[in-house]
PDB file of C-alpha atoms in Angstrom:
ATOM      1  CA  UNK A   1     -22.274  24.678  14.373  1.00 45.00           C
ATOM      2  CA  UNK A   2     -25.466  26.463  12.938  1.00 47.00           C
ATOM      3  CA  UNK A   3     -27.949  28.247  14.655  1.00 47.00           C
ATOM      4  CA  UNK A   4     -31.244  26.757  14.372  1.00 44.00           C
ATOM      5  CA  UNK A   5     -32.911  29.835  13.421  1.00 47.00           C
ATOM      6  CA  UNK A   6     -30.765  29.935  10.251  1.00 72.00           C
ATOM      7  CA  UNK A   7     -31.808  26.428   9.302  1.00 81.00           C
ATOM      8  CA  UNK A   8     -33.203  26.363   5.592  1.00 86.00           C
ATOM      9  CA  UNK A   9     -36.949  26.466   5.664  1.00 80.00           C
ATOM     10  CA  UNK A  10     -37.125  24.395   2.174  1.00 84.00           C
ATOM     11  CA  UNK A  11     -34.963  21.243   1.932  1.00 87.00           C
ATOM     12  CA  UNK A  12     -36.147  20.395  -1.584  1.00 90.00           C
ATOM     13  CA  UNK A  13     -34.874  23.708  -3.059  1.00 93.00           C
ATOM     14  CA  UNK A  14     -31.060  24.722  -3.200  1.00 94.00           C
ATOM     15  CA  UNK A  15     -29.221  27.700  -4.720  1.00 96.00           C
ATOM     16  CA  UNK A  16     -26.996  26.328  -7.633  1.00 97.00           C
ATOM     17  CA  UNK A  17     -23.451  27.420  -8.272  1.00 98.00           C
ATOM     18  CA  UNK A  18     -21.800  25.960 -10.977  1.00 97.00           C
ATOM     19  CA  UNK A  19     -18.041  25.436 -11.232  1.00 98.00           C
ATOM     20  CA  UNK A  20     -16.250  24.838 -14.809  1.00 97.00           C
ATOM     21  CA  UNK A  21     -12.517  25.349 -15.507  1.00 94.00           C
ATOM     22  CA  UNK A  22     -13.764  26.047 -19.137  1.00 92.00           C
ATOM     23  CA  UNK A  23     -15.300  29.502 -18.116  1.00 93.00           C
ATOM     24  CA  UNK A  24     -18.586  28.091 -19.055  1.00 94.00           C
ATOM     25  CA  UNK A  25     -20.041  28.293 -15.321  1.00 94.00           C
ATOM     26  CA  UNK A  26     -20.240  30.776 -12.305  1.00 96.00           C
ATOM     27  CA  UNK A  27     -16.651  30.544 -11.414  1.00 97.00           C
ATOM     28  CA  UNK A  28     -13.630  28.579 -12.563  1.00 97.00           C
ATOM     29  CA  UNK A  29     -12.091  27.412  -9.070  1.00 98.00           C
ATOM     30  CA  UNK A  30     -14.109  25.579  -6.246  1.00 98.00           C
ATOM     31  CA  UNK A  31     -12.920  28.086  -3.353  1.00 98.00           C
ATOM     32  CA  UNK A  32     -14.196  31.068  -5.255  1.00 98.00           C
ATOM     33  CA  UNK A  33     -17.777  29.089  -5.002  1.00 98.00           C
ATOM     34  CA  UNK A  34     -17.388  28.451  -1.793  1.00 98.00           C
ATOM     35  CA  UNK A  35     -16.502  32.242  -0.820  1.00 98.00           C
ATOM     36  CA  UNK A  36     -19.618  33.282  -2.945  1.00 97.00           C
ATOM     37  CA  UNK A  37     -21.862  31.828  -0.251  1.00 97.00           C
ATOM     38  CA  UNK A  38     -23.059  34.141   2.303  1.00 96.00           C
ATOM     39  CA  UNK A  39     -21.708  34.090   5.775  1.00 95.00           C
ATOM     40  CA  UNK A  40     -24.811  32.212   8.190  1.00 94.00           C
ATOM     41  CA  UNK A  41     -26.708  31.589   5.194  1.00 91.00           C
ATOM     42  CA  UNK A  42     -30.467  30.475   5.528  1.00 88.00           C
ATOM     43  CA  UNK A  43     -30.639  28.498   2.227  1.00 92.00           C
ATOM     44  CA  UNK A  44     -29.086  25.498   0.820  1.00 96.00           C
ATOM     45  CA  UNK A  45     -26.402  25.937  -1.533  1.00 97.00           C
ATOM     46  CA  UNK A  46     -25.617  23.218  -4.285  1.00 98.00           C
ATOM     47  CA  UNK A  47     -22.061  23.586  -5.886  1.00 98.00           C
ATOM     48  CA  UNK A  48     -21.780  21.761  -9.012  1.00 98.00           C
ATOM     49  CA  UNK A  49     -18.527  21.015 -10.089  1.00 98.00           C
ATOM     50  CA  UNK A  50     -18.258  19.876 -13.631  1.00 98.00           C
ATOM     51  CA  UNK A  51     -15.546  17.396 -14.483  1.00 97.00           C
ATOM     52  CA  UNK A  52     -12.076  18.612 -14.425  1.00 97.00           C
ATOM     53  CA  UNK A  53      -8.784  18.441 -12.078  1.00 98.00           C
ATOM     54  CA  UNK A  54      -8.819  21.126  -9.658  1.00 98.00           C
ATOM     55  CA  UNK A  55      -5.186  21.649  -8.002  1.00 98.00           C
ATOM     56  CA  UNK A  56      -6.528  23.556  -4.924  1.00 97.00           C
ATOM     57  CA  UNK A  57      -6.407  23.799  -1.071  1.00 98.00           C
ATOM     58  CA  UNK A  58      -9.980  23.744  -0.248  1.00 98.00           C
ATOM     59  CA  UNK A  59     -11.402  25.351   3.159  1.00 98.00           C
ATOM     60  CA  UNK A  60     -15.367  25.423   3.844  1.00 98.00           C
ATOM     61  CA  UNK A  61     -15.468  27.868   6.758  1.00 98.00           C
ATOM     62  CA  UNK A  62     -17.036  27.502   9.807  1.00 98.00           C
ATOM     63  CA  UNK A  63     -19.592  30.295   9.288  1.00 97.00           C
ATOM     64  CA  UNK A  64     -20.933  28.644   5.902  1.00 97.00           C
ATOM     65  CA  UNK A  65     -23.209  25.744   6.905  1.00 97.00           C
ATOM     66  CA  UNK A  66     -25.491  23.936   4.293  1.00 97.00           C
ATOM     67  CA  UNK A  67     -23.276  23.597   1.283  1.00 97.00           C
ATOM     68  CA  UNK A  68     -23.534  20.465  -1.057  1.00 98.00           C
ATOM     69  CA  UNK A  69     -20.019  20.031  -2.940  1.00 98.00           C
ATOM     70  CA  UNK A  70     -20.943  17.600  -5.725  1.00 98.00           C
ATOM     71  CA  UNK A  71     -19.183  16.401  -8.934  1.00 97.00           C
ATOM     72  CA  UNK A  72     -20.926  13.679 -11.494  1.00 93.00           C
ATOM     73  CA  UNK A  73     -18.501  10.893 -11.343  1.00 96.00           C
ATOM     74  CA  UNK A  74     -15.582  10.735  -8.640  1.00 98.00           C
ATOM     75  CA  UNK A  75     -13.416   9.410 -11.392  1.00 97.00           C
ATOM     76  CA  UNK A  76     -13.540  12.449 -13.537  1.00 97.00           C
ATOM     77  CA  UNK A  77     -14.168  15.249 -10.897  1.00 98.00           C
ATOM     78  CA  UNK A  78     -10.876  15.555  -9.077  1.00 98.00           C
ATOM     79  CA  UNK A  79      -9.538  17.899  -6.390  1.00 98.00           C
ATOM     80  CA  UNK A  80      -5.925  17.242  -5.563  1.00 98.00           C
ATOM     81  CA  UNK A  81      -2.870  18.888  -4.133  1.00 97.00           C
ATOM     82  CA  UNK A  82       0.461  17.657  -2.699  1.00 97.00           C
ATOM     83  CA  UNK A  83       1.245  18.963   0.825  1.00 95.00           C
ATOM     84  CA  UNK A  84       2.998  17.232   3.744  1.00 95.00           C
ATOM     85  CA  UNK A  85       3.042  18.941   7.495  1.00 94.00           C
ATOM     86  CA  UNK A  86       0.750  18.793  10.688  1.00 93.00           C
ATOM     87  CA  UNK A  87      -2.641  17.368  10.050  1.00 94.00           C
ATOM     88  CA  UNK A  88      -4.731  20.327  10.733  1.00 96.00           C
ATOM     89  CA  UNK A  89      -2.419  22.122   7.947  1.00 95.00           C
ATOM     90  CA  UNK A  90      -1.769  19.795   5.221  1.00 96.00           C
ATOM     91  CA  UNK A  91      -5.616  18.861   4.165  1.00 98.00           C
ATOM     92  CA  UNK A  92      -6.652  19.007   0.460  1.00 98.00           C
ATOM     93  CA  UNK A  93     -10.207  19.815   1.451  1.00 98.00           C
ATOM     94  CA  UNK A  94     -11.103  21.137   5.072  1.00 98.00           C
ATOM     95  CA  UNK A  95     -14.776  20.914   6.310  1.00 98.00           C
ATOM     96  CA  UNK A  96     -15.098  23.231   9.209  1.00 98.00           C
ATOM     97  CA  UNK A  97     -18.974  24.086   8.658  1.00 98.00           C
ATOM     98  CA  UNK A  98     -21.856  22.142   9.898  1.00 97.00           C
ATOM     99  CA  UNK A  99     -24.235  20.467   7.410  1.00 97.00           C
ATOM    100  CA  UNK A 100     -22.109  19.772   4.750  1.00 98.00           C
ATOM    101  CA  UNK A 101     -22.870  16.980   2.022  1.00 98.00           C
ATOM    102  CA  UNK A 102     -20.135  16.133  -0.389  1.00 98.00           C
ATOM    103  CA  UNK A 103     -20.551  13.785  -3.512  1.00 98.00           C
ATOM    104  CA  UNK A 104     -19.089  11.971  -6.309  1.00 98.00           C
ATOM    105  CA  UNK A 105     -15.717  13.442  -5.998  1.00 98.00           C
ATOM    106  CA  UNK A 106     -11.987  12.515  -5.777  1.00 98.00           C
ATOM    107  CA  UNK A 107     -10.077  14.195  -2.872  1.00 98.00           C
ATOM    108  CA  UNK A 108      -6.659  13.521  -3.035  1.00 98.00           C
ATOM    109  CA  UNK A 109      -3.225  14.425  -1.017  1.00 98.00           C
ATOM    110  CA  UNK A 110      -0.556  13.384  -3.712  1.00 97.00           C
ATOM    111  CA  UNK A 111       2.230  13.689  -1.474  1.00 96.00           C
ATOM    112  CA  UNK A 112       4.564  10.992  -2.116  1.00 91.00           C
ATOM    113  CA  UNK A 113       6.828  11.150   1.111  1.00 85.00           C
ATOM    114  CA  UNK A 114       6.813   9.606   4.437  1.00 83.00           C
ATOM    115  CA  UNK A 115       5.347  12.478   6.120  1.00 87.00           C
ATOM    116  CA  UNK A 116       1.702  13.343   7.288  1.00 94.00           C
ATOM    117  CA  UNK A 117      -0.424  14.416   4.535  1.00 97.00           C
ATOM    118  CA  UNK A 118      -4.318  14.371   4.944  1.00 98.00           C
ATOM    119  CA  UNK A 119      -6.582  14.691   2.048  1.00 98.00           C
ATOM    120  CA  UNK A 120      -9.810  15.281   3.925  1.00 98.00           C
ATOM    121  CA  UNK A 121     -10.446  16.641   7.039  1.00 98.00           C
ATOM    122  CA  UNK A 122     -14.135  16.907   8.415  1.00 98.00           C
ATOM    123  CA  UNK A 123     -14.465  19.241  11.659  1.00 98.00           C
ATOM    124  CA  UNK A 124     -17.929  20.319  11.078  1.00 98.00           C
ATOM    125  CA  UNK A 125     -21.041  18.628  12.726  1.00 98.00           C
ATOM    126  CA  UNK A 126     -23.348  16.739  10.656  1.00 97.00           C
ATOM    127  CA  UNK A 127     -21.562  16.084   7.697  1.00 98.00           C
ATOM    128  CA  UNK A 128     -22.062  13.325   4.925  1.00 98.00           C
ATOM    129  CA  UNK A 129     -19.652  12.281   2.288  1.00 98.00           C
ATOM    130  CA  UNK A 130     -21.465   9.868  -0.517  1.00 98.00           C
ATOM    131  CA  UNK A 131     -19.335   7.746  -3.550  1.00 98.00           C
ATOM    132  CA  UNK A 132     -16.226   9.960  -3.081  1.00 98.00           C
ATOM    133  CA  UNK A 133     -12.602   8.424  -3.702  1.00 98.00           C
ATOM    134  CA  UNK A 134     -10.254   9.938  -1.115  1.00 98.00           C
ATOM    135  CA  UNK A 135      -6.712   9.143  -1.284  1.00 98.00           C
ATOM    136  CA  UNK A 136      -3.336   9.640   0.338  1.00 97.00           C
ATOM    137  CA  UNK A 137      -1.027   7.686   2.329  1.00 93.00           C
ATOM    138  CA  UNK A 138      -0.842   8.813   5.980  1.00 93.00           C
ATOM    139  CA  UNK A 139      -3.694  10.135   7.834  1.00 95.00           C
ATOM    140  CA  UNK A 140      -6.000  10.309   4.877  1.00 97.00           C
ATOM    141  CA  UNK A 141      -9.319  11.179   6.556  1.00 98.00           C
ATOM    142  CA  UNK A 142      -8.884  13.474   9.721  1.00 98.00           C
ATOM    143  CA  UNK A 143     -12.011  12.328  10.818  1.00 98.00           C
ATOM    144  CA  UNK A 144     -11.750  15.333  13.388  1.00 98.00           C
ATOM    145  CA  UNK A 145     -15.008  16.131  15.527  1.00 97.00           C
ATOM    146  CA  UNK A 146     -18.765  15.808  14.965  1.00 97.00           C
ATOM    147  CA  UNK A 147     -20.988  13.447  13.688  1.00 97.00           C
ATOM    148  CA  UNK A 148     -20.245  12.101  10.300  1.00 98.00           C
ATOM    149  CA  UNK A 149     -21.581   9.734   7.824  1.00 98.00           C
ATOM    150  CA  UNK A 150     -19.766   8.078   4.940  1.00 98.00           C
ATOM    151  CA  UNK A 151     -21.397   5.839   2.436  1.00 98.00           C
ATOM    152  CA  UNK A 152     -19.981   4.025  -0.637  1.00 98.00           C
ATOM    153  CA  UNK A 153     -16.726   5.744  -0.388  1.00 98.00           C
ATOM    154  CA  UNK A 154     -13.327   4.327  -1.396  1.00 98.00           C
ATOM    155  CA  UNK A 155     -10.884   5.237   1.240  1.00 98.00           C
ATOM    156  CA  UNK A 156      -6.793   4.718   0.591  1.00 98.00           C
ATOM    157  CA  UNK A 157      -3.887   5.020   2.810  1.00 97.00           C
ATOM    158  CA  UNK A 158      -1.349   2.878   4.702  1.00 95.00           C
ATOM    159  CA  UNK A 159      -0.718   4.547   8.285  1.00 94.00           C
ATOM    160  CA  UNK A 160      -3.671   5.633  10.616  1.00 95.00           C
ATOM    161  CA  UNK A 161      -5.526   6.605   7.458  1.00 96.00           C
ATOM    162  CA  UNK A 162      -8.583   7.113   9.296  1.00 98.00           C
ATOM    163  CA  UNK A 163      -8.100   9.121  12.589  1.00 97.00           C
ATOM    164  CA  UNK A 164      -9.474  11.874  14.761  1.00 97.00           C
ATOM    165  CA  UNK A 165     -12.459  11.896  17.494  1.00 97.00           C
ATOM    166  CA  UNK A 166     -15.768  11.769  15.379  1.00 98.00           C
ATOM    167  CA  UNK A 167     -18.571   9.927  15.814  1.00 97.00           C
ATOM    168  CA  UNK A 168     -18.794   8.276  12.523  1.00 98.00           C
ATOM    169  CA  UNK A 169     -20.701   5.615  10.604  1.00 98.00           C
ATOM    170  CA  UNK A 170     -19.053   4.375   7.555  1.00 98.00           C
ATOM    171  CA  UNK A 171     -21.290   2.252   5.426  1.00 98.00           C
ATOM    172  CA  UNK A 172     -20.627   0.144   2.251  1.00 98.00           C
ATOM    173  CA  UNK A 173     -17.390   1.487   2.033  1.00 98.00           C
ATOM    174  CA  UNK A 174     -14.155   0.074   0.501  1.00 98.00           C
ATOM    175  CA  UNK A 175     -10.955   0.641   2.663  1.00 98.00           C
ATOM    176  CA  UNK A 176      -7.436  -0.181   1.140  1.00 98.00           C
ATOM    177  CA  UNK A 177      -4.334  -0.246   2.677  1.00 98.00           C
ATOM    178  CA  UNK A 178      -1.204   0.554   0.890  1.00 96.00           C
ATOM    179  CA  UNK A 179       1.089  -0.320   3.480  1.00 94.00           C
ATOM    180  CA  UNK A 180       3.509  -3.295   2.535  1.00 91.00           C
ATOM    181  CA  UNK A 181       4.479  -4.454   6.022  1.00 86.00           C
ATOM    182  CA  UNK A 182       2.681  -3.343   8.870  1.00 86.00           C
ATOM    183  CA  UNK A 183      -0.122  -0.401   8.374  1.00 93.00           C
ATOM    184  CA  UNK A 184      -2.896   0.609  10.688  1.00 95.00           C
ATOM    185  CA  UNK A 185      -6.590   1.421   9.082  1.00 97.00           C
ATOM    186  CA  UNK A 186      -7.653   3.484  12.285  1.00 97.00           C
ATOM    187  CA  UNK A 187      -6.471   5.477  14.684  1.00 95.00           C
ATOM    188  CA  UNK A 188      -9.320   6.794  16.915  1.00 96.00           C
ATOM    189  CA  UNK A 189      -9.018   9.468  19.467  1.00 94.00           C
ATOM    190  CA  UNK A 190     -11.513   9.213  22.148  1.00 94.00           C
ATOM    191  CA  UNK A 191      -9.805  10.280  25.246  1.00 91.00           C
ATOM    192  CA  UNK A 192     -12.564   9.697  28.259  1.00 92.00           C
ATOM    193  CA  UNK A 193     -15.372   7.096  28.621  1.00 92.00           C
ATOM    194  CA  UNK A 194     -17.688  10.035  28.432  1.00 94.00           C
ATOM    195  CA  UNK A 195     -17.323  11.012  25.007  1.00 95.00           C
ATOM    196  CA  UNK A 196     -19.776   9.745  22.750  1.00 94.00           C
ATOM    197  CA  UNK A 197     -17.359   9.318  19.947  1.00 96.00           C
ATOM    198  CA  UNK A 198     -16.267   6.354  18.002  1.00 97.00           C
ATOM    199  CA  UNK A 199     -16.438   4.738  14.485  1.00 98.00           C
ATOM    200  CA  UNK A 200     -18.361   1.830  13.091  1.00 98.00           C
ATOM    201  CA  UNK A 201     -17.580   0.012   9.857  1.00 98.00           C
ATOM    202  CA  UNK A 202     -20.885  -1.384   8.709  1.00 98.00           C
ATOM    203  CA  UNK A 203     -20.967  -3.795   5.491  1.00 98.00           C
ATOM    204  CA  UNK A 204     -17.464  -2.483   4.673  1.00 98.00           C
ATOM    205  CA  UNK A 205     -14.534  -4.150   2.537  1.00 98.00           C
ATOM    206  CA  UNK A 206     -11.132  -4.057   3.907  1.00 98.00           C
ATOM    207  CA  UNK A 207      -8.127  -5.022   1.427  1.00 98.00           C
ATOM    208  CA  UNK A 208      -4.430  -4.250   0.997  1.00 97.00           C
ATOM    209  CA  UNK A 209      -1.155  -4.791  -1.094  1.00 97.00           C
ATOM    210  CA  UNK A 210       0.436  -5.973   2.129  1.00 95.00           C
ATOM    211  CA  UNK A 211      -0.496  -6.490   5.882  1.00 95.00           C
ATOM    212  CA  UNK A 212      -2.380  -3.977   7.753  1.00 97.00           C
ATOM    213  CA  UNK A 213      -4.114  -3.883  11.370  1.00 97.00           C
ATOM    214  CA  UNK A 214      -7.519  -2.673  11.874  1.00 98.00           C
ATOM    215  CA  UNK A 215      -6.495  -0.049  14.341  1.00 95.00           C
ATOM    216  CA  UNK A 216      -4.419   1.482  17.284  1.00 93.00           C
ATOM    217  CA  UNK A 217      -5.499   3.906  19.908  1.00 92.00           C
ATOM    218  CA  UNK A 218      -4.740   7.557  19.371  1.00 91.00           C
ATOM    219  CA  UNK A 219      -6.721   7.945  22.741  1.00 89.00           C
ATOM    220  CA  UNK A 220      -6.822   6.183  25.845  1.00 87.00           C
ATOM    221  CA  UNK A 221     -10.728   5.003  25.331  1.00 92.00           C
ATOM    222  CA  UNK A 222     -10.351   4.660  21.504  1.00 93.00           C
ATOM    223  CA  UNK A 223     -13.343   3.036  20.140  1.00 95.00           C
ATOM    224  CA  UNK A 224     -14.080   1.347  16.832  1.00 97.00           C
ATOM    225  CA  UNK A 225     -16.303  -1.463  15.682  1.00 98.00           C
ATOM    226  CA  UNK A 226     -16.260  -3.600  12.434  1.00 98.00           C
ATOM    227  CA  UNK A 227     -19.571  -5.043  11.596  1.00 98.00           C
ATOM    228  CA  UNK A 228     -21.043  -7.357   8.792  1.00 98.00           C
ATOM    229  CA  UNK A 229     -17.742  -6.353   6.825  1.00 98.00           C
ATOM    230  CA  UNK A 230     -15.211  -8.315   4.475  1.00 98.00           C
ATOM    231  CA  UNK A 231     -11.825  -8.211   6.122  1.00 98.00           C
ATOM    232  CA  UNK A 232      -9.090  -9.684   3.333  1.00 98.00           C
ATOM    233  CA  UNK A 233      -5.964 -11.581   4.348  1.00 97.00           C
ATOM    234  CA  UNK A 234      -4.217  -8.135   4.541  1.00 97.00           C
ATOM    235  CA  UNK A 235      -5.626  -8.342   7.974  1.00 97.00           C
ATOM    236  CA  UNK A 236      -2.565  -9.669  10.424  1.00 96.00           C
ATOM    237  CA  UNK A 237      -4.127 -12.432  12.605  1.00 97.00           C
ATOM    238  CA  UNK A 238      -3.858  -9.819  15.956  1.00 95.00           C
ATOM    239  CA  UNK A 239      -5.946  -7.678  14.329  1.00 96.00           C
ATOM    240  CA  UNK A 240      -5.309  -4.496  16.758  1.00 95.00           C
ATOM    241  CA  UNK A 241      -2.068  -3.152  18.365  1.00 89.00           C
ATOM    242  CA  UNK A 242      -1.848  -1.112  21.572  1.00 84.00           C
ATOM    243  CA  UNK A 243       0.247   2.040  20.600  1.00 69.00           C
ATOM    244  CA  UNK A 244       2.766   1.508  23.118  1.00 65.00           C
ATOM    245  CA  UNK A 245       4.402   4.693  22.569  1.00 46.00           C
ATOM    246  CA  UNK A 246       1.544   7.002  22.639  1.00 48.00           C
ATOM    247  CA  UNK A 247      -0.168   5.045  25.900  1.00 51.00           C
ATOM    248  CA  UNK A 248       3.265   5.531  27.818  1.00 52.00           C
ATOM    249  CA  UNK A 249       3.073   9.357  26.904  1.00 51.00           C
ATOM    250  CA  UNK A 250      -0.653   9.031  28.387  1.00 51.00           C
ATOM    251  CA  UNK A 251       0.432   6.994  31.566  1.00 46.00           C
ATOM    252  CA  UNK A 252      -2.407   4.628  30.655  1.00 50.00           C
ATOM    253  CA  UNK A 253      -2.887   1.215  29.376  1.00 58.00           C
ATOM    254  CA  UNK A 254      -5.301   1.451  26.637  1.00 60.00           C
ATOM    255  CA  UNK A 255      -5.235  -2.255  26.051  1.00 65.00           C
ATOM    256  CA  UNK A 256      -7.498  -2.056  29.443  1.00 75.00           C
ATOM    257  CA  UNK A 257      -9.695   0.905  28.170  1.00 87.00           C
ATOM    258  CA  UNK A 258     -10.104   0.747  24.464  1.00 89.00           C
ATOM    259  CA  UNK A 259     -13.257  -0.703  22.724  1.00 93.00           C
ATOM    260  CA  UNK A 260     -12.413  -2.581  20.043  1.00 95.00           C
ATOM    261  CA  UNK A 261     -15.175  -4.925  18.391  1.00 97.00           C
ATOM    262  CA  UNK A 262     -15.896  -7.266  15.471  1.00 98.00           C
ATOM    263  CA  UNK A 263     -19.271  -8.361  14.732  1.00 98.00           C
ATOM    264  CA  UNK A 264     -20.066 -11.272  12.206  1.00 98.00           C
ATOM    265  CA  UNK A 265     -17.218  -9.933   9.778  1.00 98.00           C
ATOM    266  CA  UNK A 266     -16.054 -12.544   7.029  1.00 98.00           C
ATOM    267  CA  UNK A 267     -13.229 -13.577   4.655  1.00 98.00           C
ATOM    268  CA  UNK A 268      -9.691 -14.745   5.480  1.00 98.00           C
ATOM    269  CA  UNK A 269      -8.750 -11.546   7.522  1.00 98.00           C
ATOM    270  CA  UNK A 270     -11.760 -12.334  10.055  1.00 98.00           C
ATOM    271  CA  UNK A 271     -10.613 -15.467  11.874  1.00 97.00           C
ATOM    272  CA  UNK A 272     -10.629 -14.318  15.689  1.00 97.00           C
ATOM    273  CA  UNK A 273      -8.648 -17.157  17.045  1.00 97.00           C
ATOM    274  CA  UNK A 274      -5.440 -15.097  17.335  1.00 97.00           C
ATOM    275  CA  UNK A 275      -6.631 -11.667  17.905  1.00 96.00           C
ATOM    276  CA  UNK A 276      -5.367  -9.618  20.684  1.00 93.00           C
ATOM    277  CA  UNK A 277      -7.204 -10.673  24.142  1.00 90.00           C
ATOM    278  CA  UNK A 278      -8.549  -7.201  24.709  1.00 89.00           C
ATOM    279  CA  UNK A 279     -10.354  -7.001  21.530  1.00 93.00           C
ATOM    280  CA  UNK A 280     -13.829  -8.258  21.403  1.00 94.00           C
ATOM    281  CA  UNK A 281     -16.172 -10.387  19.461  1.00 97.00           C
ATOM    282  CA  UNK A 282     -19.446  -8.814  20.143  1.00 97.00           C
ATOM    283  CA  UNK A 283     -22.854 -10.355  20.816  1.00 97.00           C
ATOM    284  CA  UNK A 284     -26.001  -9.312  18.776  1.00 96.00           C
ATOM    285  CA  UNK A 285     -26.968  -7.040  21.695  1.00 97.00           C
ATOM    286  CA  UNK A 286     -23.701  -5.642  22.163  1.00 96.00           C
ATOM    287  CA  UNK A 287     -23.443  -4.842  18.625  1.00 96.00           C
ATOM    288  CA  UNK A 288     -26.889  -3.621  17.879  1.00 96.00           C
ATOM    289  CA  UNK A 289     -26.244   0.047  19.400  1.00 93.00           C
ATOM    290  CA  UNK A 290     -23.721   0.443  16.517  1.00 93.00           C
ATOM    291  CA  UNK A 291     -25.519  -0.872  13.556  1.00 93.00           C
ATOM    292  CA  UNK A 292     -27.818   1.896  12.461  1.00 92.00           C
ATOM    293  CA  UNK A 293     -27.547   5.626  11.829  1.00 94.00           C
ATOM    294  CA  UNK A 294     -28.952   6.023  15.500  1.00 92.00           C
ATOM    295  CA  UNK A 295     -25.264   5.830  16.587  1.00 91.00           C
ATOM    296  CA  UNK A 296     -24.771   9.241  14.850  1.00 95.00           C
ATOM    297  CA  UNK A 297     -28.275  10.647  15.356  1.00 92.00           C
ATOM    298  CA  UNK A 298     -28.691  10.785  11.723  1.00 85.00           C
ATOM    299  CA  UNK A 299     -32.334  10.464  11.390  1.00 83.00           C
ATOM    300  CA  UNK A 300     -32.497  14.235  12.403  1.00 87.00           C
ATOM    301  CA  UNK A 301     -30.071  15.838  10.081  1.00 94.00           C
ATOM    302  CA  UNK A 302     -29.411  13.169   7.186  1.00 94.00           C
ATOM    303  CA  UNK A 303     -31.147  14.662   4.299  1.00 90.00           C
ATOM    304  CA  UNK A 304     -32.305  14.153   0.632  1.00 88.00           C
ATOM    305  CA  UNK A 305     -30.692  15.667  -2.140  1.00 90.00           C
ATOM    306  CA  UNK A 306     -32.575  18.887  -3.565  1.00 92.00           C
ATOM    307  CA  UNK A 307     -34.763  18.642  -6.263  1.00 91.00           C
ATOM    308  CA  UNK A 308     -35.243  22.042  -7.347  1.00 92.00           C
ATOM    309  CA  UNK A 309     -32.992  24.730  -7.775  1.00 89.00           C
ATOM    310  CA  UNK A 310     -32.611  28.540  -8.410  1.00 91.00           C
ATOM    311  CA  UNK A 311     -30.210  31.031  -9.427  1.00 89.00           C
ATOM    312  CA  UNK A 312     -27.731  32.831  -7.184  1.00 86.00           C
ATOM    313  CA  UNK A 313     -29.276  35.962  -5.866  1.00 81.00           C
ATOM    314  CA  UNK A 314     -27.264  38.987  -7.343  1.00 73.00           C
ATOM    315  CA  UNK A 315     -25.215  41.185  -4.917  1.00 62.00           C
ATOM    316  CA  UNK A 316     -26.166  44.607  -5.139  1.00 51.00           C
ATOM    317  CA  UNK A 317     -23.503  46.984  -5.256  1.00 43.00           C
ATOM    318  CA  UNK A 318     -22.991  50.343  -4.033  1.00 41.00           C
ATOM    319  CA  UNK A 319     -22.090  52.929  -6.840  1.00 42.00           C
ATOM    320  CA  UNK A 320     -19.862  55.938  -6.242  1.00 42.00           C
ATOM    321  CA  UNK A 321     -21.111  58.483  -8.116  1.00 41.00           C
ATOM    322  CA  UNK A 322     -21.162  62.605  -7.322  1.00 42.00           C
ATOM    323  CA  UNK A 323     -25.021  63.524  -7.242  1.00 39.00           C
TER     324      UNK A 323
END
């Protein structure tokens, strides 16, 4: 997490770095632009990615906060890779730094097999993702740790395709299941009742090509809320599932400790008459704490886009010469 002493003084101005495969920018590769940001920087950096397909595995390291990575349109600014493996190793884009903003990008793991293939890993605190398309099949978004905000995003997958232990608000997002039979939208990883983590889906749309469940518990105290969201007929009547294999390993009964709630959802998949008994239809009072950016402390860190830009400082080099 960034030291407060290094926080930018001027949030309206950013240092601009342009990425353009044609050679008309500062760099041709996104990772090279990220590498050019100084460690523990005290300025906002805005990396503007020109349209193109960037076949890269990208990491924003923990010592490089305050980066914005932005395309112009998600449909034509694509970061893609095909890799399966463990969830922490396979991501196409890994965000480890705090105070990251992602905008107007397609982030894809194009692996076609049945293994774990993460498109986006978010492990830094205070990350905001706007109008992005995030595509894979299994564990698409590893929403790992920290406070996060997703808005107007399209997220596609089939198995646990939003997973991890962050505290995240997904607002006006479209979640689409590729599962032909049974899939799971979420696998939230909250492991104890004292952890202030969980996922809220507010004003979202959930669709699918087959049938899917809203979630299953990766951790014993898994917490997920769907509120004011459209649930299509892809949602199975029972809605949620107790992950028996995992809870057996934990020696617990997650159906007694998980918090799975729904509030004023609508559509053919929102009928709660056949829901598992341990899920909850929330009252207004119960739902209210989860219905605003306050659940992620967003009022203190979500920031507007910069309106002024300046050139990247020239890095001085030492000339080796005989005097």
